[in-house]
Amino acid sequence: MASAAGEVRLIGAWPSPFVLRPRVALNLKGVEYEFLQEKFGEKSELLLRSNPVYKKIPVLLHHDKPVCESMIIVEYVDEVWATTGQAILPADPYERALHRFWAVYVDDKWFPSMFGIAKAETEEAKAESAEQAWAGLKLLEEAFEKLSKGKTFFGGDTIGYVDIALGAYLGWAKVIEQMTGLKLLDEEKTPLLAVWAERFCAHEAVKEVMPETEKLMEFAKMRLGK
């Protein structure tokens, strides 16, 4: 494993998909790190001092220097430990731009529609958010076909940048499916993504840090009051 004990610390919380992203990246690189768990509803002095602008998790502390925002942390991990583990972003500038584009799409467009299903207070609102989420997944299915070039992940043979961006939401997607009875990753509508999701969750770098659906369900009921 790369990195000495105490050199790398990650401030986060286990239910957060944004915290899951740097955890997967660190695992892919074989970097040892200390996970500093924030208590729900509280912000530690270390968090406030490390991220005074947004005051949010995750924050990576590398030699006590803070790096904030989940996908920025993923890129930082990829660059700092470039000689260990696998590359997370492709080397080609155009390919890197494409992967960054789709990662932004996941956060700006797809995630709000998925979460909107859980927050919907009427059946009409839920159906509208579901249609938006399915339409987004259809676009991501097409993106997977192009970016993967017929291989296992968005990153090709190995988990890459878009895999981490989208895969971090899979635990919550399962929770929303159970809460609403809707099927988000449908084998008929998005067969490539359905298979991809299973492979992503079963990967060695992911399965030990992916939250259990039952635990996420309990947390969601507490947060959403459902």
PDB file of C-alpha atoms in Angstrom:
ATOM      1  CA  MET A   1       0.000   0.000   0.000  1.00  0.00           C
ATOM      2  CA  ALA A   2       1.213   3.509  -0.835  1.00  0.00           C
ATOM      3  CA  SER A   3       1.552   6.357   1.689  1.00  0.00           C
ATOM      4  CA  ALA A   4       2.715   6.325   5.294  1.00  0.00           C
ATOM      5  CA  ALA A   5       0.286   6.130   8.194  1.00  0.00           C
ATOM      6  CA  GLY A   6      -1.195   9.536   9.057  1.00  0.00           C
ATOM      7  CA  GLU A   7      -0.024  11.095   5.799  1.00  0.00           C
ATOM      8  CA  VAL A   8      -3.470  10.846   4.207  1.00  0.00           C
ATOM      9  CA  ARG A   9      -6.745  11.469   6.023  1.00  0.00           C
ATOM     10  CA  LEU A  10     -10.277  11.732   4.656  1.00  0.00           C
ATOM     11  CA  ILE A  11     -13.017  13.665   6.442  1.00  0.00           C
ATOM     12  CA  GLY A  12     -16.394  12.223   5.553  1.00  0.00           C
ATOM     13  CA  ALA A  13     -19.456  10.205   6.489  1.00  0.00           C
ATOM     14  CA  TRP A  14     -20.331   6.686   5.407  1.00  0.00           C
ATOM     15  CA  PRO A  15     -23.741   7.421   3.758  1.00  0.00           C
ATOM     16  CA  SER A  16     -22.415  10.154   1.463  1.00  0.00           C
ATOM     17  CA  PRO A  17     -21.978   9.257  -2.220  1.00  0.00           C
ATOM     18  CA  PHE A  18     -19.582  12.186  -2.510  1.00  0.00           C
ATOM     19  CA  VAL A  19     -17.353  10.704   0.191  1.00  0.00           C
ATOM     20  CA  LEU A  20     -17.507   7.309  -1.509  1.00  0.00           C
ATOM     21  CA  ARG A  21     -15.807   8.760  -4.590  1.00  0.00           C
ATOM     22  CA  PRO A  22     -12.417   9.570  -3.012  1.00  0.00           C
ATOM     23  CA  ARG A  23     -12.567   6.332  -1.013  1.00  0.00           C
ATOM     24  CA  VAL A  24     -12.825   4.338  -4.233  1.00  0.00           C
ATOM     25  CA  ALA A  25     -10.062   6.397  -5.848  1.00  0.00           C
ATOM     26  CA  LEU A  26      -7.737   5.870  -2.895  1.00  0.00           C
ATOM     27  CA  ASN A  27      -8.462   2.148  -2.960  1.00  0.00           C
ATOM     28  CA  LEU A  28      -7.747   1.958  -6.691  1.00  0.00           C
ATOM     29  CA  LYS A  29      -4.376   3.569  -6.059  1.00  0.00           C
ATOM     30  CA  GLY A  30      -3.638   1.373  -3.057  1.00  0.00           C
ATOM     31  CA  VAL A  31      -3.268   4.399  -0.766  1.00  0.00           C
ATOM     32  CA  GLU A  32      -3.605   3.885   2.968  1.00  0.00           C
ATOM     33  CA  TYR A  33      -5.667   6.578   4.669  1.00  0.00           C
ATOM     34  CA  GLU A  34      -7.388   7.376   7.930  1.00  0.00           C
ATOM     35  CA  PHE A  35     -11.149   7.824   7.652  1.00  0.00           C
ATOM     36  CA  LEU A  36     -12.372  10.593   9.957  1.00  0.00           C
ATOM     37  CA  GLN A  37     -16.108  10.055  10.378  1.00  0.00           C
ATOM     38  CA  GLU A  38     -18.257  13.159  10.855  1.00  0.00           C
ATOM     39  CA  LYS A  39     -21.314  12.821  13.074  1.00  0.00           C
ATOM     40  CA  PHE A  40     -24.669  13.382  11.414  1.00  0.00           C
ATOM     41  CA  GLY A  41     -25.921  16.929  11.971  1.00  0.00           C
ATOM     42  CA  GLU A  42     -22.587  18.158  13.289  1.00  0.00           C
ATOM     43  CA  LYS A  43     -19.541  19.797  11.729  1.00  0.00           C
ATOM     44  CA  SER A  44     -16.234  19.172  13.440  1.00  0.00           C
ATOM     45  CA  GLU A  45     -13.718  21.905  14.081  1.00  0.00           C
ATOM     46  CA  LEU A  46     -11.330  20.097  11.727  1.00  0.00           C
ATOM     47  CA  LEU A  47     -13.913  20.153   8.913  1.00  0.00           C
ATOM     48  CA  LEU A  48     -14.700  23.847   9.389  1.00  0.00           C
ATOM     49  CA  ARG A  49     -11.009  24.677   9.473  1.00  0.00           C
ATOM     50  CA  SER A  50     -10.228  22.504   6.445  1.00  0.00           C
ATOM     51  CA  ASN A  51     -13.134  23.657   4.268  1.00  0.00           C
ATOM     52  CA  PRO A  52     -14.075  27.138   5.494  1.00  0.00           C
ATOM     53  CA  VAL A  53     -15.761  28.089   2.198  1.00  0.00           C
ATOM     54  CA  TYR A  54     -18.356  25.312   1.777  1.00  0.00           C
ATOM     55  CA  LYS A  55     -18.044  23.666   5.203  1.00  0.00           C
ATOM     56  CA  LYS A  56     -18.897  20.318   3.581  1.00  0.00           C
ATOM     57  CA  ILE A  57     -17.497  16.823   3.244  1.00  0.00           C
ATOM     58  CA  PRO A  58     -15.482  15.253   1.756  1.00  0.00           C
ATOM     59  CA  VAL A  59     -12.129  16.815   2.516  1.00  0.00           C
ATOM     60  CA  LEU A  60      -8.852  15.038   1.808  1.00  0.00           C
ATOM     61  CA  LEU A  61      -5.949  15.982   4.058  1.00  0.00           C
ATOM     62  CA  HIS A  62      -2.592  15.175   2.469  1.00  0.00           C
ATOM     63  CA  HIS A  63       0.307  16.208   4.689  1.00  0.00           C
ATOM     64  CA  ASP A  64      -2.345  18.322   6.474  1.00  0.00           C
ATOM     65  CA  LYS A  65      -3.083  20.245   3.263  1.00  0.00           C
ATOM     66  CA  PRO A  66      -6.841  20.169   2.499  1.00  0.00           C
ATOM     67  CA  VAL A  67      -8.325  19.269  -0.891  1.00  0.00           C
ATOM     68  CA  CYS A  68     -12.106  19.761  -1.233  1.00  0.00           C
ATOM     69  CA  GLU A  69     -14.903  18.644  -3.585  1.00  0.00           C
ATOM     70  CA  SER A  70     -15.289  14.963  -4.424  1.00  0.00           C
ATOM     71  CA  MET A  71     -14.250  14.853  -8.089  1.00  0.00           C
ATOM     72  CA  ILE A  72     -11.439  17.346  -7.535  1.00  0.00           C
ATOM     73  CA  ILE A  73     -10.143  14.970  -4.868  1.00  0.00           C
ATOM     74  CA  VAL A  74     -10.401  12.065  -7.323  1.00  0.00           C
ATOM     75  CA  GLU A  75      -8.290  13.977  -9.858  1.00  0.00           C
ATOM     76  CA  TYR A  76      -5.803  14.944  -7.147  1.00  0.00           C
ATOM     77  CA  VAL A  77      -5.425  11.316  -6.079  1.00  0.00           C
ATOM     78  CA  ASP A  78      -4.936  10.263  -9.698  1.00  0.00           C
ATOM     79  CA  GLU A  79      -2.194  12.843 -10.244  1.00  0.00           C
ATOM     80  CA  VAL A  80      -0.323  12.539  -6.929  1.00  0.00           C
ATOM     81  CA  TRP A  81      -0.182   8.754  -7.068  1.00  0.00           C
ATOM     82  CA  ALA A  82       0.216   8.576 -10.863  1.00  0.00           C
ATOM     83  CA  THR A  83       2.870   5.867 -10.635  1.00  0.00           C
ATOM     84  CA  THR A  84       0.840   3.539  -8.417  1.00  0.00           C
ATOM     85  CA  GLY A  85      -2.295   1.604  -9.246  1.00  0.00           C
ATOM     86  CA  GLN A  86      -4.238   2.366 -12.376  1.00  0.00           C
ATOM     87  CA  ALA A  87      -4.878   5.676 -14.139  1.00  0.00           C
ATOM     88  CA  ILE A  88      -8.337   7.045 -13.351  1.00  0.00           C
ATOM     89  CA  LEU A  89      -8.466   9.660 -16.114  1.00  0.00           C
ATOM     90  CA  PRO A  90      -7.289   8.839 -19.654  1.00  0.00           C
ATOM     91  CA  ALA A  91      -3.987  10.332 -20.874  1.00  0.00           C
ATOM     92  CA  ASP A  92      -5.422  11.776 -24.096  1.00  0.00           C
ATOM     93  CA  PRO A  93      -6.610  15.399 -23.561  1.00  0.00           C
ATOM     94  CA  TYR A  94      -9.772  14.969 -25.633  1.00  0.00           C
ATOM     95  CA  GLU A  95     -10.712  11.742 -23.858  1.00  0.00           C
ATOM     96  CA  ARG A  96     -10.103  13.435 -20.508  1.00  0.00           C
ATOM     97  CA  ALA A  97     -12.439  16.257 -21.547  1.00  0.00           C
ATOM     98  CA  LEU A  98     -15.171  13.779 -22.482  1.00  0.00           C
ATOM     99  CA  HIS A  99     -14.894  11.973 -19.154  1.00  0.00           C
ATOM    100  CA  ARG A 100     -15.041  15.255 -17.246  1.00  0.00           C
ATOM    101  CA  PHE A 101     -18.093  16.331 -19.273  1.00  0.00           C
ATOM    102  CA  TRP A 102     -20.067  13.223 -18.388  1.00  0.00           C
ATOM    103  CA  ALA A 103     -19.045  13.380 -14.738  1.00  0.00           C
ATOM    104  CA  VAL A 104     -20.438  16.926 -14.597  1.00  0.00           C
ATOM    105  CA  TYR A 105     -23.612  15.738 -16.342  1.00  0.00           C
ATOM    106  CA  VAL A 106     -24.095  13.069 -13.681  1.00  0.00           C
ATOM    107  CA  ASP A 107     -23.984  15.646 -10.894  1.00  0.00           C
ATOM    108  CA  ASP A 108     -25.762  18.552 -12.585  1.00  0.00           C
ATOM    109  CA  LYS A 109     -28.515  16.714 -14.442  1.00  0.00           C
ATOM    110  CA  TRP A 110     -28.948  13.072 -13.488  1.00  0.00           C
ATOM    111  CA  PHE A 111     -28.525  13.114  -9.709  1.00  0.00           C
ATOM    112  CA  PRO A 112     -31.128  15.882  -9.126  1.00  0.00           C
ATOM    113  CA  SER A 113     -33.719  13.932 -11.132  1.00  0.00           C
ATOM    114  CA  MET A 114     -32.968  10.693  -9.252  1.00  0.00           C
ATOM    115  CA  PHE A 115     -33.160  12.368  -5.868  1.00  0.00           C
ATOM    116  CA  GLY A 116     -36.281  14.215  -6.990  1.00  0.00           C
ATOM    117  CA  ILE A 117     -38.076  10.857  -7.105  1.00  0.00           C
ATOM    118  CA  ALA A 118     -37.481  10.343  -3.393  1.00  0.00           C
ATOM    119  CA  LYS A 119     -38.419  13.916  -2.479  1.00  0.00           C
ATOM    120  CA  ALA A 120     -41.583  14.043  -4.613  1.00  0.00           C
ATOM    121  CA  GLU A 121     -44.722  14.701  -2.598  1.00  0.00           C
ATOM    122  CA  THR A 122     -47.188  13.760  -5.340  1.00  0.00           C
ATOM    123  CA  GLU A 123     -47.414  10.879  -7.782  1.00  0.00           C
ATOM    124  CA  GLU A 124     -47.290  13.371 -10.643  1.00  0.00           C
ATOM    125  CA  ALA A 125     -44.024  14.880  -9.375  1.00  0.00           C
ATOM    126  CA  LYS A 126     -42.563  11.423  -8.819  1.00  0.00           C
ATOM    127  CA  ALA A 127     -43.475  10.321 -12.343  1.00  0.00           C
ATOM    128  CA  GLU A 128     -41.940  13.482 -13.813  1.00  0.00           C
ATOM    129  CA  SER A 129     -38.661  12.992 -11.944  1.00  0.00           C
ATOM    130  CA  ALA A 130     -38.610   9.310 -12.896  1.00  0.00           C
ATOM    131  CA  GLU A 131     -39.001  10.157 -16.593  1.00  0.00           C
ATOM    132  CA  GLN A 132     -36.123  12.625 -16.317  1.00  0.00           C
ATOM    133  CA  ALA A 133     -33.955  10.041 -14.547  1.00  0.00           C
ATOM    134  CA  TRP A 134     -34.680   7.379 -17.178  1.00  0.00           C
ATOM    135  CA  ALA A 135     -33.960   9.822 -19.991  1.00  0.00           C
ATOM    136  CA  GLY A 136     -30.653  10.660 -18.324  1.00  0.00           C
ATOM    137  CA  LEU A 137     -29.751   7.007 -17.959  1.00  0.00           C
ATOM    138  CA  LYS A 138     -30.486   6.493 -21.653  1.00  0.00           C
ATOM    139  CA  LEU A 139     -27.928   9.205 -22.460  1.00  0.00           C
ATOM    140  CA  LEU A 140     -25.457   7.642 -20.037  1.00  0.00           C
ATOM    141  CA  GLU A 141     -26.029   4.260 -21.707  1.00  0.00           C
ATOM    142  CA  GLU A 142     -24.969   5.829 -25.008  1.00  0.00           C
ATOM    143  CA  ALA A 143     -22.001   7.509 -23.321  1.00  0.00           C
ATOM    144  CA  PHE A 144     -20.945   4.181 -21.826  1.00  0.00           C
ATOM    145  CA  GLU A 145     -20.974   2.536 -25.245  1.00  0.00           C
ATOM    146  CA  LYS A 146     -18.700   5.263 -26.637  1.00  0.00           C
ATOM    147  CA  LEU A 147     -16.337   5.761 -23.707  1.00  0.00           C
ATOM    148  CA  SER A 148     -15.906   2.081 -22.800  1.00  0.00           C
ATOM    149  CA  LYS A 149     -15.136   1.080 -26.397  1.00  0.00           C
ATOM    150  CA  GLY A 150     -16.799  -2.261 -25.798  1.00  0.00           C
ATOM    151  CA  LYS A 151     -14.983  -2.976 -22.550  1.00  0.00           C
ATOM    152  CA  THR A 152     -16.115  -3.438 -18.944  1.00  0.00           C
ATOM    153  CA  PHE A 153     -16.168   0.091 -17.533  1.00  0.00           C
ATOM    154  CA  PHE A 154     -16.500   3.695 -18.685  1.00  0.00           C
ATOM    155  CA  GLY A 155     -12.743   3.759 -18.158  1.00  0.00           C
ATOM    156  CA  GLY A 156     -12.218   0.696 -20.356  1.00  0.00           C
ATOM    157  CA  ASP A 157     -10.718  -2.359 -18.673  1.00  0.00           C
ATOM    158  CA  THR A 158     -10.624  -0.630 -15.299  1.00  0.00           C
ATOM    159  CA  ILE A 159     -12.744   1.736 -13.221  1.00  0.00           C
ATOM    160  CA  GLY A 160     -12.297   5.314 -14.394  1.00  0.00           C
ATOM    161  CA  TYR A 161     -13.467   8.845 -13.713  1.00  0.00           C
ATOM    162  CA  VAL A 162     -17.076   8.517 -14.906  1.00  0.00           C
ATOM    163  CA  ASP A 163     -17.387   5.112 -13.244  1.00  0.00           C
ATOM    164  CA  ILE A 164     -16.578   6.737  -9.916  1.00  0.00           C
ATOM    165  CA  ALA A 165     -18.855   9.726 -10.545  1.00  0.00           C
ATOM    166  CA  LEU A 166     -21.919   7.636 -11.420  1.00  0.00           C
ATOM    167  CA  GLY A 167     -21.108   4.524  -9.397  1.00  0.00           C
ATOM    168  CA  ALA A 168     -21.078   6.470  -6.132  1.00  0.00           C
ATOM    169  CA  TYR A 169     -24.851   6.931  -6.501  1.00  0.00           C
ATOM    170  CA  LEU A 170     -25.679   3.253  -6.996  1.00  0.00           C
ATOM    171  CA  GLY A 171     -26.296   2.587  -3.317  1.00  0.00           C
ATOM    172  CA  TRP A 172     -28.805   5.413  -3.165  1.00  0.00           C
ATOM    173  CA  ALA A 173     -30.370   4.309  -6.462  1.00  0.00           C
ATOM    174  CA  LYS A 174     -31.143   0.950  -4.842  1.00  0.00           C
ATOM    175  CA  VAL A 175     -32.685   2.701  -1.847  1.00  0.00           C
ATOM    176  CA  ILE A 176     -34.912   4.846  -4.072  1.00  0.00           C
ATOM    177  CA  GLU A 177     -35.964   1.753  -6.016  1.00  0.00           C
ATOM    178  CA  GLN A 178     -37.020   0.049  -2.785  1.00  0.00           C
ATOM    179  CA  MET A 179     -38.760   3.140  -1.435  1.00  0.00           C
ATOM    180  CA  THR A 180     -40.752   3.852  -4.599  1.00  0.00           C
ATOM    181  CA  GLY A 181     -41.105   0.510  -6.355  1.00  0.00           C
ATOM    182  CA  LEU A 182     -39.566   2.003  -9.498  1.00  0.00           C
ATOM    183  CA  LYS A 183     -36.775   0.302 -11.422  1.00  0.00           C
ATOM    184  CA  LEU A 184     -34.062   2.790 -12.360  1.00  0.00           C
ATOM    185  CA  LEU A 185     -31.434   0.526 -13.893  1.00  0.00           C
ATOM    186  CA  ASP A 186     -33.693  -1.545 -16.095  1.00  0.00           C
ATOM    187  CA  GLU A 187     -32.119  -4.477 -17.970  1.00  0.00           C
ATOM    188  CA  GLU A 188     -34.413  -3.809 -20.926  1.00  0.00           C
ATOM    189  CA  LYS A 189     -34.055  -0.017 -21.093  1.00  0.00           C
ATOM    190  CA  THR A 190     -30.342   0.245 -20.262  1.00  0.00           C
ATOM    191  CA  PRO A 191     -28.813  -3.249 -20.503  1.00  0.00           C
ATOM    192  CA  LEU A 192     -25.206  -2.032 -20.637  1.00  0.00           C
ATOM    193  CA  LEU A 193     -25.558   0.071 -17.492  1.00  0.00           C
ATOM    194  CA  ALA A 194     -27.389  -2.715 -15.667  1.00  0.00           C
ATOM    195  CA  VAL A 195     -24.444  -5.074 -16.175  1.00  0.00           C
ATOM    196  CA  TRP A 196     -21.946  -2.286 -15.475  1.00  0.00           C
ATOM    197  CA  ALA A 197     -23.582  -1.512 -12.126  1.00  0.00           C
ATOM    198  CA  GLU A 198     -23.157  -5.096 -10.945  1.00  0.00           C
ATOM    199  CA  ARG A 199     -19.507  -5.146 -12.002  1.00  0.00           C
ATOM    200  CA  PHE A 200     -18.805  -1.805 -10.356  1.00  0.00           C
ATOM    201  CA  CYS A 201     -20.301  -2.815  -7.008  1.00  0.00           C
ATOM    202  CA  ALA A 202     -18.445  -6.148  -7.056  1.00  0.00           C
ATOM    203  CA  HIS A 203     -15.038  -4.544  -7.702  1.00  0.00           C
ATOM    204  CA  GLU A 204     -12.438  -4.957  -4.944  1.00  0.00           C
ATOM    205  CA  ALA A 205     -11.953  -1.193  -4.646  1.00  0.00           C
ATOM    206  CA  VAL A 206     -15.687  -0.626  -4.203  1.00  0.00           C
ATOM    207  CA  LYS A 207     -17.345  -3.453  -2.301  1.00  0.00           C
ATOM    208  CA  GLU A 208     -15.638  -2.784   1.030  1.00  0.00           C
ATOM    209  CA  VAL A 209     -16.718   0.885   1.070  1.00  0.00           C
ATOM    210  CA  MET A 210     -20.116   0.747  -0.686  1.00  0.00           C
ATOM    211  CA  PRO A 211     -22.771   1.225   2.036  1.00  0.00           C
ATOM    212  CA  GLU A 212     -25.215  -1.630   2.604  1.00  0.00           C
ATOM    213  CA  THR A 213     -28.649  -0.934   1.152  1.00  0.00           C
ATOM    214  CA  GLU A 214     -30.415  -1.753   4.432  1.00  0.00           C
ATOM    215  CA  LYS A 215     -28.296   0.727   6.383  1.00  0.00           C
ATOM    216  CA  LEU A 216     -28.820   3.397   3.744  1.00  0.00           C
ATOM    217  CA  MET A 217     -32.558   2.720   3.865  1.00  0.00           C
ATOM    218  CA  GLU A 218     -32.634   3.320   7.616  1.00  0.00           C
ATOM    219  CA  PHE A 219     -30.632   6.520   7.173  1.00  0.00           C
ATOM    220  CA  ALA A 220     -32.923   7.691   4.357  1.00  0.00           C
ATOM    221  CA  LYS A 221     -36.047   7.145   6.447  1.00  0.00           C
ATOM    222  CA  MET A 222     -34.487   9.213   9.223  1.00  0.00           C
ATOM    223  CA  ARG A 223     -33.532  12.009   6.799  1.00  0.00           C
ATOM    224  CA  LEU A 224     -36.654  12.066   4.655  1.00  0.00           C
ATOM    225  CA  GLY A 225     -39.129  11.064   7.314  1.00  0.00           C
ATOM    226  CA  LYS A 226     -40.542   8.284   5.131  1.00  0.00           C
TER     227      LYS A 226
END
